[in-house]
Amino acid sequence: MPFAALGLSPALVHAANALGFTAPTPIQAEAIPAVLQGRDLLGCAQTGSGKTAAFGLPLLQQLLPQAQLAAAPGHGPRRLRALVLVPTRELAAQVGEVLRALAGHLPGQRLQVAVAFGGVSINPQLMALRGGADVIVATPGRLLDLVNHNALSLAQVQTLVLDEADRLLDLGFAEELQRVLALLPARRQNLLLSATFPAGVATLAEGLLRDPLRIDVPQAPDTAPDIAQRAIAVDAARRTQLLKQLLKDEAGWTRVLVFVATQYAAEHVAEKLYKAGIYASPFHGGLSQGTRRQVLQEFKDERWQVVVTTDLAARGIDIAGLPAVVNYDLPRAAADYVHRIGRTGRAGASGVAVSFVTPESEGHWRLIAKRQGLLDLAVEQVPGFELAAPAAGSGTAMATAQVPGAVPAAIQRPGKLPPGTGGIKGKRPSKKDKLRAAAAAASGGAAAPEDGAAGEA
């Protein structure tokens, strides 16, 4: 089915083709007609499935008539008609780049796309908005800063997009999101998209939507990303050594994204690798925006072999041709496993995702394996990195057979915060962490991760 059959104008079809979008993906084929009809949307599709274009193409088409009027001489500043909220700076920059590229290929049109996020000076963003904008892509905190500076008004926004909606509806963003929603018109089109919608978040999403079209694109064999998944049993203290060995043995691992639980761990592991002669760099919310932008661009340019990151890099970031992802620490939320491994195997490429399973994190791995349909995935042991034998007199009797989904010869160690589970924080809990913990205690669940700056980072 061509894009023209979805109701897009010739100008938008031309823009899509110019960016290499030759045929719509399943999420695009279902979402674009619904958005053009003005319907609310709750869209769930795998990472790398084209969700940005699924809302971006029809959104720009809706804005074109008003943009043409706003460009007329003497019309005055443009009035903001569309708002795209994202959870991280990197995703804001990436989505803004796509929308600007599409708008730039519209012949004779002058759509203004603004991008705003924290961590940098607000002054250039204030200057960029002096003439108004048709659409803005922003993180919640910086958007509110711009409103407080009277740089823009949300009173005439017609379309609200929540990209990575499950993250924005999470407790860590609750206060800022509610403040933004209070500034928007009651009647508007709402588009919520993500790769995952946990049950609790889906319930919150329903409260924002009016008679929505629900799109849930299953991972059919011919559309599922080609990601070979592995789980390797290893003692927590030997994970860095195992990572070095894998980087040495796996010839195709020219670039690897390694996920850890904390900012401290990102710095520590990257330093160990760098001292071992491996070009590795940390990437997390504690770094300045300039440093983060530089590291990410250099990684895309293949100047770094390894980037060690927190869950800040788990969502939305597109690194073309990334061969491998390693879960040095398992994600604290099972749903985040999907987002992490989705950084590889994108746009038809193949990739590999490796998870380190320590004796302490065996139970958590079983939970992830159950929820992701990986119970048949056997946990390997790499020669030379077999698990240590149980201490004499420990009273721990563990099975030695290799069982799918279970760590062989697992050893239980004392400690309230064992390594490898993603439960260790590198600093005092932030306000968002405390809110998550309180909500988890009230619901009997586990608190989701927070990078410290991953929300307004």
CSV table of C-alpha atoms in Angstrom, one decimal:
chain,number,residue,atom,x,y,z
A,1,MET,CA,0.0,0.0,0.0
A,2,PRO,CA,1.5,3.4,-1.0
A,3,PHE,CA,1.5,6.4,1.3
A,4,ALA,CA,-0.9,8.2,-1.1
A,5,ALA,CA,-3.6,5.6,-0.4
A,6,LEU,CA,-3.6,6.6,3.3
A,7,GLY,CA,-4.9,10.1,2.5
A,8,LEU,CA,-1.6,12.0,2.6
A,9,SER,CA,-1.3,14.9,0.2
A,10,PRO,CA,1.2,14.7,-2.7
A,11,ALA,CA,3.5,17.1,-0.9
A,12,LEU,CA,3.7,14.9,2.2
A,13,VAL,CA,4.1,11.7,0.0
A,14,HIS,CA,7.0,13.5,-1.7
A,15,ALA,CA,8.5,14.4,1.7
A,16,ALA,CA,8.2,10.8,3.0
A,17,ASN,CA,9.8,9.5,-0.2
A,18,ALA,CA,12.6,12.0,0.1
A,19,LEU,CA,13.5,10.7,3.6
A,20,GLY,CA,13.5,7.1,2.3
A,21,PHE,CA,10.0,6.1,3.5
A,22,THR,CA,9.0,4.1,0.4
A,23,ALA,CA,6.1,2.1,1.9
A,24,PRO,CA,4.2,2.5,5.2
A,25,THR,CA,4.9,0.2,8.1
A,26,PRO,CA,2.0,-1.5,9.8
A,27,ILE,CA,1.7,1.1,12.5
A,28,GLN,CA,1.8,3.9,9.9
A,29,ALA,CA,-0.8,2.2,7.7
A,30,GLU,CA,-3.3,2.1,10.6
A,31,ALA,CA,-2.4,5.4,12.4
A,32,ILE,CA,-2.1,7.9,9.5
A,33,PRO,CA,-5.8,7.7,8.3
A,34,ALA,CA,-7.1,7.8,11.8
A,35,VAL,CA,-5.0,10.9,12.7
A,36,LEU,CA,-6.1,12.6,9.5
A,37,GLN,CA,-9.7,12.0,10.6
A,38,GLY,CA,-9.1,13.7,13.9
A,39,ARG,CA,-9.4,10.6,16.1
A,40,ASP,CA,-7.6,10.0,19.3
A,41,LEU,CA,-5.0,7.3,19.2
A,42,LEU,CA,-3.4,4.7,21.5
A,43,GLY,CA,-0.7,3.1,19.4
A,44,CYS,CA,1.6,0.3,20.6
A,45,ALA,CA,4.2,-1.1,18.2
A,46,GLN,CA,7.7,-2.5,18.5
A,47,THR,CA,10.8,-0.3,18.7
A,48,GLY,CA,12.0,0.8,15.2
A,49,SER,CA,8.6,0.4,13.7
A,50,GLY,CA,8.2,4.0,12.4
A,51,LYS,CA,6.1,5.5,15.2
A,52,THR,CA,7.5,9.0,14.6
A,53,ALA,CA,6.4,9.1,11.0
A,54,ALA,CA,3.1,7.5,12.0
A,55,PHE,CA,2.1,10.7,13.9
A,56,GLY,CA,4.5,13.1,12.2
A,57,LEU,CA,3.3,12.9,8.6
A,58,PRO,CA,-0.5,13.4,9.3
A,59,LEU,CA,0.3,16.0,12.0
A,60,LEU,CA,2.3,18.2,9.4
A,61,GLN,CA,-0.5,17.8,6.9
A,62,GLN,CA,-3.1,19.1,9.4
A,63,LEU,CA,-0.8,22.1,10.1
A,64,LEU,CA,-0.2,23.1,6.5
A,65,PRO,CA,-3.2,25.3,5.8
A,66,GLN,CA,-2.7,27.3,9.0
A,67,ALA,CA,1.0,27.5,8.4
A,68,GLN,CA,0.4,29.0,4.9
A,69,LEU,CA,-1.9,31.7,6.5
A,70,ALA,CA,0.7,32.4,9.2
A,71,ALA,CA,3.4,32.9,6.6
A,72,ALA,CA,1.4,35.7,4.9
A,73,PRO,CA,2.7,39.2,5.3
A,74,GLY,CA,1.4,41.1,8.3
A,75,HIS,CA,-0.2,38.0,9.9
A,76,GLY,CA,1.8,38.3,13.1
A,77,PRO,CA,3.5,35.6,15.2
A,78,ARG,CA,2.5,32.0,14.6
A,79,ARG,CA,0.3,30.3,17.2
A,80,LEU,CA,1.3,27.0,18.5
A,81,ARG,CA,-1.1,24.3,17.1
A,82,ALA,CA,0.6,21.0,18.0
A,83,LEU,CA,2.7,19.8,21.0
A,84,VAL,CA,4.9,16.7,21.0
A,85,LEU,CA,6.0,15.7,24.5
A,86,VAL,CA,9.0,13.4,25.0
A,87,PRO,CA,10.8,12.1,28.1
A,88,THR,CA,14.4,12.9,27.2
A,89,ARG,CA,16.6,15.5,25.6
A,90,GLU,CA,18.0,13.0,23.1
A,91,LEU,CA,14.5,11.9,21.9
A,92,ALA,CA,13.4,15.6,21.6
A,93,ALA,CA,16.3,16.3,19.3
A,94,GLN,CA,15.7,13.2,17.3
A,95,VAL,CA,12.0,13.7,16.8
A,96,GLY,CA,12.5,17.4,16.0
A,97,GLU,CA,15.1,16.4,13.4
A,98,VAL,CA,12.7,14.1,11.7
A,99,LEU,CA,9.8,16.6,11.7
A,100,ARG,CA,12.1,19.4,10.4
A,101,ALA,CA,13.4,17.1,7.7
A,102,LEU,CA,9.9,16.3,6.6
A,103,ALA,CA,8.9,19.9,6.7
A,104,GLY,CA,12.0,20.9,4.7
A,105,HIS,CA,10.9,18.8,1.8
A,106,LEU,CA,7.5,20.4,1.5
A,107,PRO,CA,7.7,22.5,-1.6
A,108,GLY,CA,7.0,26.2,-1.0
A,109,GLN,CA,5.8,25.6,2.6
A,110,ARG,CA,7.1,27.2,5.7
A,111,LEU,CA,6.2,25.1,8.7
A,112,GLN,CA,8.1,26.1,11.8
A,113,VAL,CA,9.2,23.2,14.1
A,114,ALA,CA,10.6,24.2,17.5
A,115,VAL,CA,12.6,21.9,19.8
A,116,ALA,CA,13.1,22.6,23.5
A,117,PHE,CA,14.8,20.6,26.3
A,118,GLY,CA,16.6,21.3,29.5
A,119,GLY,CA,20.3,21.0,30.3
A,120,VAL,CA,21.2,23.9,28.0
A,121,SER,CA,20.6,27.7,28.1
A,122,ILE,CA,17.0,28.7,27.6
A,123,ASN,CA,17.9,31.9,25.8
A,124,PRO,CA,18.4,30.5,22.3
A,125,GLN,CA,15.1,28.7,22.7
A,126,LEU,CA,13.4,31.9,23.7
A,127,MET,CA,14.8,33.7,20.7
A,128,ALA,CA,13.8,30.9,18.4
A,129,LEU,CA,10.2,31.3,19.6
A,130,ARG,CA,9.9,35.0,19.0
A,131,GLY,CA,8.2,34.5,15.7
A,132,GLY,CA,6.1,31.7,17.1
A,133,ALA,CA,6.0,28.0,15.9
A,134,ASP,CA,3.5,25.6,14.4
A,135,VAL,CA,4.6,22.6,16.4
A,136,ILE,CA,7.1,22.2,19.3
A,137,VAL,CA,8.8,19.0,20.4
A,138,ALA,CA,9.7,19.4,24.1
A,139,THR,CA,10.5,17.8,27.4
A,140,PRO,CA,7.8,18.7,30.1
A,141,GLY,CA,10.1,20.7,32.4
A,142,ARG,CA,11.6,22.9,29.8
A,143,LEU,CA,8.2,23.5,28.2
A,144,LEU,CA,6.8,24.8,31.5
A,145,ASP,CA,9.9,27.0,31.8
A,146,LEU,CA,9.1,28.5,28.4
A,147,VAL,CA,5.5,29.1,29.4
A,148,ASN,CA,6.6,30.8,32.5
A,149,HIS,CA,8.8,33.1,30.4
A,150,ASN,CA,5.7,33.9,28.2
A,151,ALA,CA,7.6,32.6,25.2
A,152,LEU,CA,4.6,30.6,24.1
A,153,SER,CA,1.0,29.8,24.9
A,154,LEU,CA,-0.6,26.3,24.9
A,155,ALA,CA,-4.2,27.8,24.8
A,156,GLN,CA,-4.7,27.0,21.1
A,157,VAL,CA,-3.0,23.6,20.8
A,158,GLN,CA,-5.2,21.3,18.7
A,159,THR,CA,-3.1,18.1,18.9
A,160,LEU,CA,-1.1,16.6,21.8
A,161,VAL,CA,1.3,13.8,21.1
A,162,LEU,CA,2.9,11.8,23.9
A,163,ASP,CA,5.9,9.9,22.4
A,164,GLU,CA,7.1,7.1,24.7
A,165,ALA,CA,3.7,7.7,26.4
A,166,ASP,CA,4.2,5.0,29.1
A,167,ARG,CA,7.3,6.8,30.4
A,168,LEU,CA,5.5,10.2,30.4
A,169,LEU,CA,2.5,8.7,32.3
A,170,ASP,CA,4.8,7.2,34.9
A,171,LEU,CA,4.8,8.6,38.4
A,172,GLY,CA,8.1,10.4,37.9
A,173,PHE,CA,6.5,12.8,35.3
A,174,ALA,CA,3.1,13.0,36.9
A,175,GLU,CA,3.3,16.4,38.4
A,176,GLU,CA,4.8,18.1,35.3
A,177,LEU,CA,2.4,16.4,33.0
A,178,GLN,CA,-0.6,17.4,35.0
A,179,ARG,CA,0.6,21.0,34.9
A,180,VAL,CA,1.0,20.9,31.1
A,181,LEU,CA,-2.4,19.3,30.6
A,182,ALA,CA,-4.0,22.1,32.7
A,183,LEU,CA,-2.7,24.6,30.2
A,184,LEU,CA,-4.2,22.9,27.1
A,185,PRO,CA,-7.7,23.2,25.7
A,186,ALA,CA,-10.1,20.6,26.9
A,187,ARG,CA,-11.1,19.7,23.4
A,188,ARG,CA,-8.0,18.5,21.4
A,189,GLN,CA,-6.7,15.5,19.6
A,190,ASN,CA,-4.6,13.1,21.7
A,191,LEU,CA,-2.0,10.7,20.2
A,192,LEU,CA,-0.3,8.3,22.6
A,193,LEU,CA,2.4,6.0,21.3
A,194,SER,CA,5.0,3.6,22.7
A,195,ALA,CA,6.5,0.2,22.4
A,196,THR,CA,5.0,-0.9,25.7
A,197,PHE,CA,1.9,-0.1,27.8
A,198,PRO,CA,1.9,-1.8,31.2
A,199,ALA,CA,-1.6,-2.4,32.6
A,200,GLY,CA,-1.4,0.5,35.1
A,201,VAL,CA,-0.1,3.0,32.6
A,202,ALA,CA,-2.7,1.9,30.1
A,203,THR,CA,-5.5,2.7,32.6
A,204,LEU,CA,-4.0,6.2,33.0
A,205,ALA,CA,-3.8,6.6,29.3
A,206,GLU,CA,-7.5,5.8,28.9
A,207,GLY,CA,-8.3,8.9,31.1
A,208,LEU,CA,-6.7,11.2,28.5
A,209,LEU,CA,-8.4,9.8,25.4
A,210,ARG,CA,-11.8,10.3,23.9
A,211,ASP,CA,-13.2,7.3,21.8
A,212,PRO,CA,-9.6,6.4,20.8
A,213,LEU,CA,-8.5,4.0,18.0
A,214,ARG,CA,-6.4,1.3,19.7
A,215,ILE,CA,-3.6,0.0,17.6
A,216,ASP,CA,-1.5,-2.9,18.9
A,217,VAL,CA,0.8,-4.2,16.2
A,218,PRO,CA,1.9,-7.7,17.1
A,219,GLN,CA,5.4,-8.9,16.3
A,220,ALA,CA,4.7,-11.1,13.3
A,221,PRO,CA,7.6,-13.3,12.2
A,222,ASP,CA,8.1,-11.3,9.1
A,223,THR,CA,8.1,-7.9,10.9
A,224,ALA,CA,9.7,-8.8,14.3
A,225,PRO,CA,13.2,-7.4,14.7
A,226,ASP,CA,16.0,-9.9,14.0
A,227,ILE,CA,17.6,-9.9,17.5
A,228,ALA,CA,19.4,-13.0,18.7
A,229,GLN,CA,18.9,-13.0,22.5
A,230,ARG,CA,21.4,-14.6,24.9
A,231,ALA,CA,21.5,-14.9,28.7
A,232,ILE,CA,24.9,-15.7,30.4
A,233,ALA,CA,25.3,-16.8,34.0
A,234,VAL,CA,28.2,-14.9,35.6
A,235,ASP,CA,29.3,-14.0,39.2
A,236,ALA,CA,28.6,-10.3,39.8
A,237,ALA,CA,32.3,-9.5,40.4
A,238,ARG,CA,33.3,-11.0,37.1
A,239,ARG,CA,30.9,-9.2,34.8
A,240,THR,CA,33.5,-6.7,33.6
A,241,GLN,CA,36.0,-9.4,32.8
A,242,LEU,CA,33.3,-11.3,30.9
A,243,LEU,CA,32.4,-8.2,29.0
A,244,LYS,CA,36.0,-7.7,28.0
A,245,GLN,CA,36.2,-11.3,26.8
A,246,LEU,CA,33.1,-11.0,24.7
A,247,LEU,CA,34.3,-7.7,23.1
A,248,LYS,CA,37.5,-9.6,22.2
A,249,ASP,CA,35.9,-12.8,20.9
A,250,GLU,CA,32.9,-11.3,19.0
A,251,ALA,CA,34.3,-10.0,15.7
A,252,GLY,CA,31.0,-8.3,14.7
A,253,TRP,CA,30.8,-6.2,17.8
A,254,THR,CA,32.2,-3.0,16.3
A,255,ARG,CA,29.8,-1.0,18.5
A,256,VAL,CA,28.2,-2.1,21.7
A,257,LEU,CA,25.7,-0.4,24.0
A,258,VAL,CA,26.1,-1.6,27.6
A,259,PHE,CA,23.3,-0.9,30.1
A,260,VAL,CA,24.0,-0.5,33.8
A,261,ALA,CA,21.8,0.5,36.7
A,262,THR,CA,23.4,3.7,37.9
A,263,GLN,CA,25.4,6.7,36.8
A,264,TYR,CA,28.3,5.6,39.0
A,265,ALA,CA,28.3,2.2,37.3
A,266,ALA,CA,28.4,3.8,33.9
A,267,GLU,CA,31.5,5.8,34.8
A,268,HIS,CA,33.2,2.9,36.6
A,269,VAL,CA,32.6,0.2,33.9
A,270,ALA,CA,33.6,2.7,31.1
A,271,GLU,CA,36.8,3.6,32.9
A,272,LYS,CA,37.7,-0.1,33.4
A,273,LEU,CA,37.2,-0.8,29.7
A,274,TYR,CA,39.1,2.2,28.6
A,275,LYS,CA,42.1,1.3,30.8
A,276,ALA,CA,42.0,-2.1,29.2
A,277,GLY,CA,42.5,-0.5,25.8
A,278,ILE,CA,38.8,-0.6,24.7
A,279,TYR,CA,37.4,2.8,23.4
A,280,ALA,CA,34.6,3.2,25.9
A,281,SER,CA,32.6,6.2,27.2
A,282,PRO,CA,29.9,6.7,29.8
A,283,PHE,CA,26.6,8.2,28.9
A,284,HIS,CA,24.1,9.2,31.6
A,285,GLY,CA,21.9,12.0,32.9
A,286,GLY,CA,24.6,13.4,35.1
A,287,LEU,CA,26.7,14.6,32.1
A,288,SER,CA,26.2,18.0,30.5
A,289,GLN,CA,24.0,18.3,27.5
A,290,GLY,CA,27.0,19.2,25.3
A,291,THR,CA,28.9,16.1,26.5
A,292,ARG,CA,25.9,13.8,25.9
A,293,ARG,CA,25.4,15.1,22.4
A,294,GLN,CA,29.1,14.7,21.6
A,295,VAL,CA,29.3,11.1,23.0
A,296,LEU,CA,26.1,10.1,21.1
A,297,GLN,CA,27.2,11.6,17.8
A,298,GLU,CA,30.7,10.1,18.1
A,299,PHE,CA,29.2,6.7,18.9
A,300,LYS,CA,27.0,7.0,15.8
A,301,ASP,CA,30.2,7.9,13.8
A,302,GLU,CA,31.9,4.7,15.2
A,303,ARG,CA,34.5,6.6,17.1
A,304,TRP,CA,33.6,4.8,20.3
A,305,GLN,CA,33.4,1.0,20.4
A,306,VAL,CA,31.4,0.9,23.6
A,307,VAL,CA,29.1,3.3,25.3
A,308,VAL,CA,28.1,2.4,28.9
A,309,THR,CA,24.8,3.9,29.7
A,310,THR,CA,21.8,4.0,32.1
A,311,ASP,CA,18.2,3.6,30.9
A,312,LEU,CA,18.6,7.1,29.5
A,313,ALA,CA,19.5,5.6,26.2
A,314,ALA,CA,16.9,2.8,26.3
A,315,ARG,CA,14.1,4.7,24.5
A,316,GLY,CA,13.7,6.3,21.1
A,317,ILE,CA,17.4,6.8,20.3
A,318,ASP,CA,18.2,5.5,16.9
A,319,ILE,CA,21.7,4.2,16.3
A,320,ALA,CA,21.8,2.8,12.8
A,321,GLY,CA,23.4,-0.6,12.4
A,322,LEU,CA,24.1,-1.1,16.1
A,323,PRO,CA,25.4,-4.7,16.3
A,324,ALA,CA,24.9,-5.5,20.0
A,325,VAL,CA,23.3,-4.6,23.3
A,326,VAL,CA,24.5,-5.9,26.7
A,327,ASN,CA,22.5,-5.8,29.9
A,328,TYR,CA,25.3,-5.6,32.4
A,329,ASP,CA,22.6,-5.0,35.0
A,330,LEU,CA,19.2,-6.3,34.3
A,331,PRO,CA,16.5,-3.6,33.9
A,332,ARG,CA,14.5,-3.1,37.0
A,333,ALA,CA,11.2,-3.0,35.1
A,334,ALA,CA,10.6,-6.0,32.9
A,335,ALA,CA,9.0,-3.8,30.2
A,336,ASP,CA,12.2,-1.9,29.9
A,337,TYR,CA,13.9,-5.0,28.6
A,338,VAL,CA,12.0,-4.5,25.3
A,339,HIS,CA,13.2,-0.9,25.0
A,340,ARG,CA,16.8,-1.7,25.8
A,341,ILE,CA,17.3,-4.5,23.3
A,342,GLY,CA,15.3,-2.5,20.7
A,343,ARG,CA,18.4,-0.3,20.2
A,344,THR,CA,19.7,-3.1,18.0
A,345,GLY,CA,18.1,-5.0,15.1
A,346,ARG,CA,16.5,-1.8,13.7
A,347,ALA,CA,15.3,-1.0,10.2
A,348,GLY,CA,15.7,-4.6,9.0
A,349,ALA,CA,19.2,-5.1,10.4
A,350,SER,CA,20.2,-8.0,12.7
A,351,GLY,CA,21.6,-7.7,16.1
A,352,VAL,CA,22.3,-9.5,19.4
A,353,ALA,CA,21.2,-8.8,22.9
A,354,VAL,CA,23.1,-10.3,25.8
A,355,SER,CA,22.0,-10.3,29.4
A,356,PHE,CA,24.3,-11.0,32.3
A,357,VAL,CA,22.4,-13.1,34.9
A,358,THR,CA,24.1,-13.2,38.3
A,359,PRO,CA,23.1,-15.6,41.1
A,360,GLU,CA,21.4,-12.7,42.9
A,361,SER,CA,19.4,-11.7,39.9
A,362,GLU,CA,18.2,-15.1,38.9
A,363,GLY,CA,14.7,-14.6,40.2
A,364,HIS,CA,14.4,-11.2,38.4
A,365,TRP,CA,15.6,-12.8,35.1
A,366,ARG,CA,12.9,-15.5,35.4
A,367,LEU,CA,10.3,-12.7,35.7
A,368,ILE,CA,11.7,-11.0,32.6
A,369,ALA,CA,11.9,-14.3,30.7
A,370,LYS,CA,8.3,-15.1,31.6
A,371,ARG,CA,6.9,-11.8,30.6
A,372,GLN,CA,9.0,-11.6,27.4
A,373,GLY,CA,8.3,-15.3,26.3
A,374,LEU,CA,11.9,-16.3,26.9
A,375,LEU,CA,11.4,-19.3,29.3
A,376,ASP,CA,12.9,-21.6,26.7
A,377,LEU,CA,16.0,-19.5,26.4
A,378,ALA,CA,18.8,-21.5,28.2
A,379,VAL,CA,21.2,-19.5,30.4
A,380,GLU,CA,24.7,-20.2,29.1
A,381,GLN,CA,28.0,-20.5,30.9
A,382,VAL,CA,31.0,-19.1,29.1
A,383,PRO,CA,34.2,-21.3,29.6
A,384,GLY,CA,36.4,-19.7,32.1
A,385,PHE,CA,33.6,-17.8,33.8
A,386,GLU,CA,31.7,-20.6,35.4
A,387,LEU,CA,29.9,-19.7,38.6
A,388,ALA,CA,31.9,-20.2,41.8
A,389,ALA,CA,31.0,-23.2,44.0
A,390,PRO,CA,28.8,-22.7,47.1
A,391,ALA,CA,30.8,-21.9,50.2
A,392,ALA,CA,31.2,-24.8,52.5
A,393,GLY,CA,28.6,-24.9,55.3
A,394,SER,CA,26.5,-22.3,53.6
A,395,GLY,CA,23.5,-24.6,53.8
A,396,THR,CA,22.6,-23.7,50.2
A,397,ALA,CA,21.8,-26.7,47.9
A,398,MET,CA,21.4,-25.6,44.3
A,399,ALA,CA,20.8,-27.6,41.2
A,400,THR,CA,23.7,-27.9,38.8
A,401,ALA,CA,21.8,-28.8,35.6
A,402,GLN,CA,21.3,-26.1,33.0
A,403,VAL,CA,17.6,-25.3,33.0
A,404,PRO,CA,16.0,-22.9,30.5
A,405,GLY,CA,15.3,-19.6,32.2
A,406,ALA,CA,17.3,-20.5,35.3
A,407,VAL,CA,20.9,-19.9,36.4
A,408,PRO,CA,22.9,-23.1,36.9
A,409,ALA,CA,24.5,-23.7,40.2
A,410,ALA,CA,23.2,-20.3,41.5
A,411,ILE,CA,24.6,-19.1,44.7
A,412,GLN,CA,22.7,-17.0,47.1
A,413,ARG,CA,24.6,-14.2,48.8
A,414,PRO,CA,23.5,-12.1,51.8
A,415,GLY,CA,22.8,-8.4,51.3
A,416,LYS,CA,19.8,-6.2,51.0
A,417,LEU,CA,20.9,-4.7,47.7
A,418,PRO,CA,22.7,-7.4,45.7
A,419,PRO,CA,24.6,-6.5,42.5
A,420,GLY,CA,23.2,-7.3,39.1
A,421,THR,CA,19.6,-6.6,39.9
A,422,GLY,CA,19.6,-2.9,39.1
A,423,GLY,CA,18.7,-2.2,42.7
A,424,ILE,CA,21.8,-0.2,43.7
A,425,LYS,CA,21.6,3.5,43.5
A,426,GLY,CA,24.8,5.5,43.0
A,427,LYS,CA,23.6,8.4,45.1
A,428,ARG,CA,20.8,9.4,47.4
A,429,PRO,CA,17.3,8.7,46.1
A,430,SER,CA,15.9,11.6,44.2
A,431,LYS,CA,12.4,13.0,44.7
A,432,LYS,CA,11.2,10.9,41.8
A,433,ASP,CA,12.7,7.8,43.2
A,434,LYS,CA,10.9,8.3,46.5
A,435,LEU,CA,7.6,8.8,44.7
A,436,ARG,CA,8.1,5.6,42.8
A,437,ALA,CA,9.0,3.7,45.9
A,438,ALA,CA,5.9,5.0,47.7
A,439,ALA,CA,3.7,4.1,44.8
A,440,ALA,CA,5.3,0.6,44.6
A,441,ALA,CA,4.8,0.0,48.3
A,442,ALA,CA,1.1,1.0,48.0
A,443,SER,CA,0.5,-1.3,45.1
A,444,GLY,CA,2.8,-4.1,46.2
A,445,GLY,CA,4.8,-3.8,43.0
A,446,ALA,CA,8.4,-2.9,42.1
A,447,ALA,CA,9.5,0.7,41.6
A,448,ALA,CA,10.5,1.5,38.0
A,449,PRO,CA,13.9,2.9,37.3
A,450,GLU,CA,14.8,6.6,37.2
A,451,ASP,CA,18.1,7.8,35.8
A,452,GLY,CA,18.0,11.0,37.9
A,453,ALA,CA,18.0,13.1,34.8
A,454,ALA,CA,16.3,10.7,32.4
A,455,GLY,CA,13.0,12.5,32.7
A,456,GLU,CA,14.0,16.2,32.3
A,457,ALA,CA,17.5,15.2,31.3
